[in-house]
Each structure stands twice: as structure tokens, then as C-alpha cells.
Tab-separated table of C-alpha atoms and ligand atoms in Angstrom:
chain	number	residue	atom	x	y	z
A	1	MET	CA	44.582	2.323	26.755
A	2	VAL	CA	44.568	4.313	23.544
A	3	GLU	CA	46.951	3.363	20.750
A	4	LEU	CA	48.049	5.166	17.631
A	5	SER	CA	47.533	3.358	14.354
A	6	PRO	CA	50.298	3.781	11.741
A	7	SER	CA	47.912	5.765	9.504
A	8	PHE	CA	48.088	8.558	12.093
A	9	GLU	CA	51.859	8.849	11.854
A	10	MET	CA	53.108	12.037	10.237
A	11	GLU	CA	56.389	10.597	8.921
A	12	CYS	CA	58.050	13.584	10.541
A	13	GLU	CA	60.207	12.644	13.516
A	14	VAL	CA	59.784	15.732	15.644
A	15	LEU	CA	55.973	15.794	15.269
A	16	ASP	CA	55.529	12.044	15.718
A	17	ARG	CA	57.651	12.164	18.867
A	18	ASP	CA	55.414	14.919	20.292
A	19	HIS	CA	52.198	13.133	19.326
A	20	LYS	CA	53.408	9.946	21.008
A	21	GLN	CA	54.344	11.903	24.118
A	22	LEU	CA	50.832	13.432	24.171
A	23	LEU	CA	49.346	9.956	23.816
A	24	ARG	CA	51.504	8.641	26.657
A	25	ARG	CA	50.442	11.461	28.951
A	26	ILE	CA	46.748	10.944	28.111
A	27	ASN	CA	47.042	7.211	28.783
A	28	ASP	CA	48.632	8.033	32.157
A	29	ILE	CA	45.674	10.252	33.042
A	30	ILE	CA	43.185	7.554	31.969
A	31	ALA	CA	45.117	5.036	34.082
A	32	VAL	CA	44.951	7.150	37.253
A	33	ILE	CA	41.209	7.682	36.801
A	34	ASP	CA	40.599	3.971	36.187
A	35	GLY	CA	42.968	3.032	39.007
A	36	GLU	CA	41.123	5.204	41.510
A	37	HIS	CA	43.920	7.730	41.889
A	38	SER	CA	41.968	10.448	40.183
A	39	ASP	CA	43.430	13.002	42.631
A	40	GLU	CA	46.535	12.895	40.400
A	41	CYS	CA	44.515	14.337	37.495
A	42	ALA	CA	44.875	17.759	39.074
A	43	LYS	CA	48.621	17.591	38.438
A	44	LEU	CA	48.934	15.421	35.319
A	45	THR	CA	46.370	17.371	33.278
A	46	PRO	CA	48.025	20.813	33.603
A	47	ASP	CA	51.323	19.121	32.659
A	48	LEU	CA	49.644	17.666	29.555
A	49	VAL	CA	48.176	21.056	28.625
A	50	ASN	CA	51.593	22.719	28.961
A	51	PHE	CA	53.147	20.073	26.771
A	52	ALA	CA	50.372	20.441	24.175
A	53	LYS	CA	51.033	24.198	24.022
A	54	GLN	CA	54.751	23.578	23.521
A	55	HIS	CA	53.901	21.094	20.774
A	56	PHE	CA	51.658	23.610	19.002
A	57	ALA	CA	54.457	26.203	19.094
A	58	ARG	CA	56.992	23.682	17.718
A	59	GLU	CA	54.612	22.615	14.971
A	60	GLU	CA	53.767	26.211	13.992
A	61	ALA	CA	57.492	27.034	13.758
A	62	LEU	CA	58.060	23.983	11.552
A	63	LEU	CA	55.130	24.833	9.249
A	64	THR	CA	56.413	28.388	8.889
A	65	LYS	CA	59.930	27.123	8.174
A	66	VAL	CA	58.800	24.784	5.372
A	67	GLY	CA	56.480	27.437	3.909
A	68	TYR	CA	53.171	25.610	4.391
A	69	PRO	CA	50.617	27.877	2.662
A	70	ASP	CA	47.780	27.296	5.183
A	71	VAL	CA	49.884	27.916	8.276
A	72	LYS	CA	47.633	30.765	9.452
A	73	LYS	CA	44.562	28.531	9.366
A	74	HIS	CA	46.319	25.852	11.390
A	75	VAL	CA	47.550	28.400	13.943
A	76	GLU	CA	43.931	29.571	14.351
A	77	HIS	CA	42.895	25.947	14.847
A	78	HIS	CA	45.469	25.633	17.648
A	79	ARG	CA	44.207	28.850	19.278
A	80	ALA	CA	40.661	27.433	19.256
A	81	LEU	CA	42.029	24.429	21.150
A	82	ASP	CA	43.298	26.742	23.900
A	83	ARG	CA	39.647	27.260	24.873
A	84	LYS	CA	38.982	23.536	24.816
A	85	MET	CA	41.978	22.996	27.073
A	86	GLU	CA	40.419	25.370	29.621
A	87	SER	CA	37.362	23.127	29.885
A	88	ILE	CA	39.607	20.052	30.118
A	89	LEU	CA	41.448	21.699	33.037
A	90	ASN	CA	38.155	22.487	34.740
A	91	LEU	CA	37.053	18.858	34.476
A	92	ALA	CA	40.409	17.660	35.812
A	93	SER	CA	40.142	19.939	38.836
A	94	VAL	CA	36.902	18.253	39.964
A	95	ALA	CA	37.527	14.703	38.694
A	96	ASP	CA	38.730	13.510	42.100
A	97	ASP	CA	35.363	14.064	43.814
A	98	ASN	CA	33.192	13.572	40.786
A	99	PRO	CA	33.308	10.243	38.919
A	100	LEU	CA	31.140	11.624	36.129
A	101	ALA	CA	33.655	14.408	35.543
A	102	GLY	CA	36.417	11.777	35.456
A	103	LYS	CA	34.526	9.801	32.866
A	104	LYS	CA	33.889	12.904	30.791
A	105	LEU	CA	37.540	13.916	31.106
A	106	LYS	CA	38.653	10.559	29.663
A	107	SER	CA	36.456	10.860	26.583
A	108	GLU	CA	37.324	14.543	26.070
A	109	LEU	CA	41.039	13.738	26.172
A	110	VAL	CA	40.757	10.963	23.590
A	111	PHE	CA	38.685	13.181	21.298
A	112	PHE	CA	41.125	16.069	21.840
A	113	LEU	CA	44.101	13.952	20.787
A	114	MET	CA	42.645	11.932	17.929
A	115	ASP	CA	40.335	14.441	16.312
A	116	ASP	CA	41.580	17.905	17.246
A	117	ILE	CA	45.303	17.258	17.260
A	118	ILE	CA	46.251	14.324	15.057
A	119	ASN	CA	43.453	14.212	12.502
A	120	ALA	CA	43.751	17.968	11.883
A	121	ASP	CA	47.500	17.598	11.340
A	122	LEU	CA	46.960	15.102	8.512
A	123	ASP	CA	46.046	18.148	6.368
A	124	PHE	CA	49.718	19.071	6.044
A	125	LYS	CA	51.276	15.601	6.259
A	126	SER	CA	52.065	15.225	2.554
A	127	PHE	CA	53.300	18.827	2.256
A	128	VAL	CA	55.787	18.362	5.108
A	129	GLU	CA	56.803	14.948	3.766
A	130	ASP	CA	57.549	16.427	0.325
A	131	LYS	CA	59.579	19.264	1.836
A	132	GLN	CA	61.584	16.800	3.932
A	133	GLN	CA	62.356	14.777	0.823
A	134	GLU	CA	63.388	17.884	-1.116
A	135	SER	CA	65.749	19.024	1.605
A	136	GLY	CA	67.041	15.462	1.960
A	137	ASN	CA	67.845	15.367	-1.755
A	138	SER	CA	69.465	18.795	-1.858
A	139	SER	CA	71.780	17.966	1.037
A	140	GLY	CA	72.728	14.631	-0.534
A	141	PRO	CA	75.937	13.894	-2.471
Z	1	FE2	FE1	50.435	18.123	16.045
Z	2	FE2	FE1	48.424	20.806	14.864
């Protein structure tokens, strides 16, 4: 089971909630592969991919709202992950009959979450944190 260390938290509720949900879904997929129910990959993985796309859209809207200067670059990064998700879906569709594909799927999913999703987001962590604090102060007494 994969866990998220506190250094990977964004200190932004809506993004942390999504990242934890992604982690939960990936752990579920790893569990069905390890528990010899890899047939369920064919359903759980498309659900994960749909959720990841929703997360990217939510995150892009938030970055635009707070005026993050590199929002375009991060949107392009997300679009590059769309292609990676295609290969993840392909692996998931054959994982039931192919233990090697199941094994590869597990490592791809962990890399996808930790490196592509969470590590890349750390680029804007402090910017979003500062903006949250500013808006917290301005709405204060
Ligand atoms: Fe994210
Ligand atoms: Fe992101």
C-alpha cells in the first residue's frame, strides 16, 4: 500500500482531498491485482482516469482563479498526462490475463501519482498557500 508523506501535502484542502482520493483509488487497484481479482482493473482503472481528469480541471480552474503565472505550463503538463493515461488504460485492459501487465500497471500507477501528479504540483504549492493566506486576511475582521 502506498502512503502519502506530509511533505507531499499541498496545504490546500480541495487539492489535498483530490490527491488523497487518487491515492485511495490507486491502492484499491493495487489490492485487486495483489488479491488475484485483477479482472476488476478493467473497471477501476477507467474510473481512476476519469477522476484524474476531473482533478486536473479543478486544479486548472483554481490556478487560473488565484492568478498563478505558470498556469499554461501546468495545463500543458496535464495534457501530456492524458497520453500516459491511455497507456495505463491499455495495461489495465489486459492485466487480468497477463500478470506482467498487472505488475507493470502497479508501478506505472505509483509513478503516475507520485511523480507526475503530486511532485509536479509542488511547483505552485507556496504560491497557492500565499494566495490563500492573503484572501484569509482580507476577509478577516
Ligand atoms: Fe494535483
Ligand atoms: Fe497538477
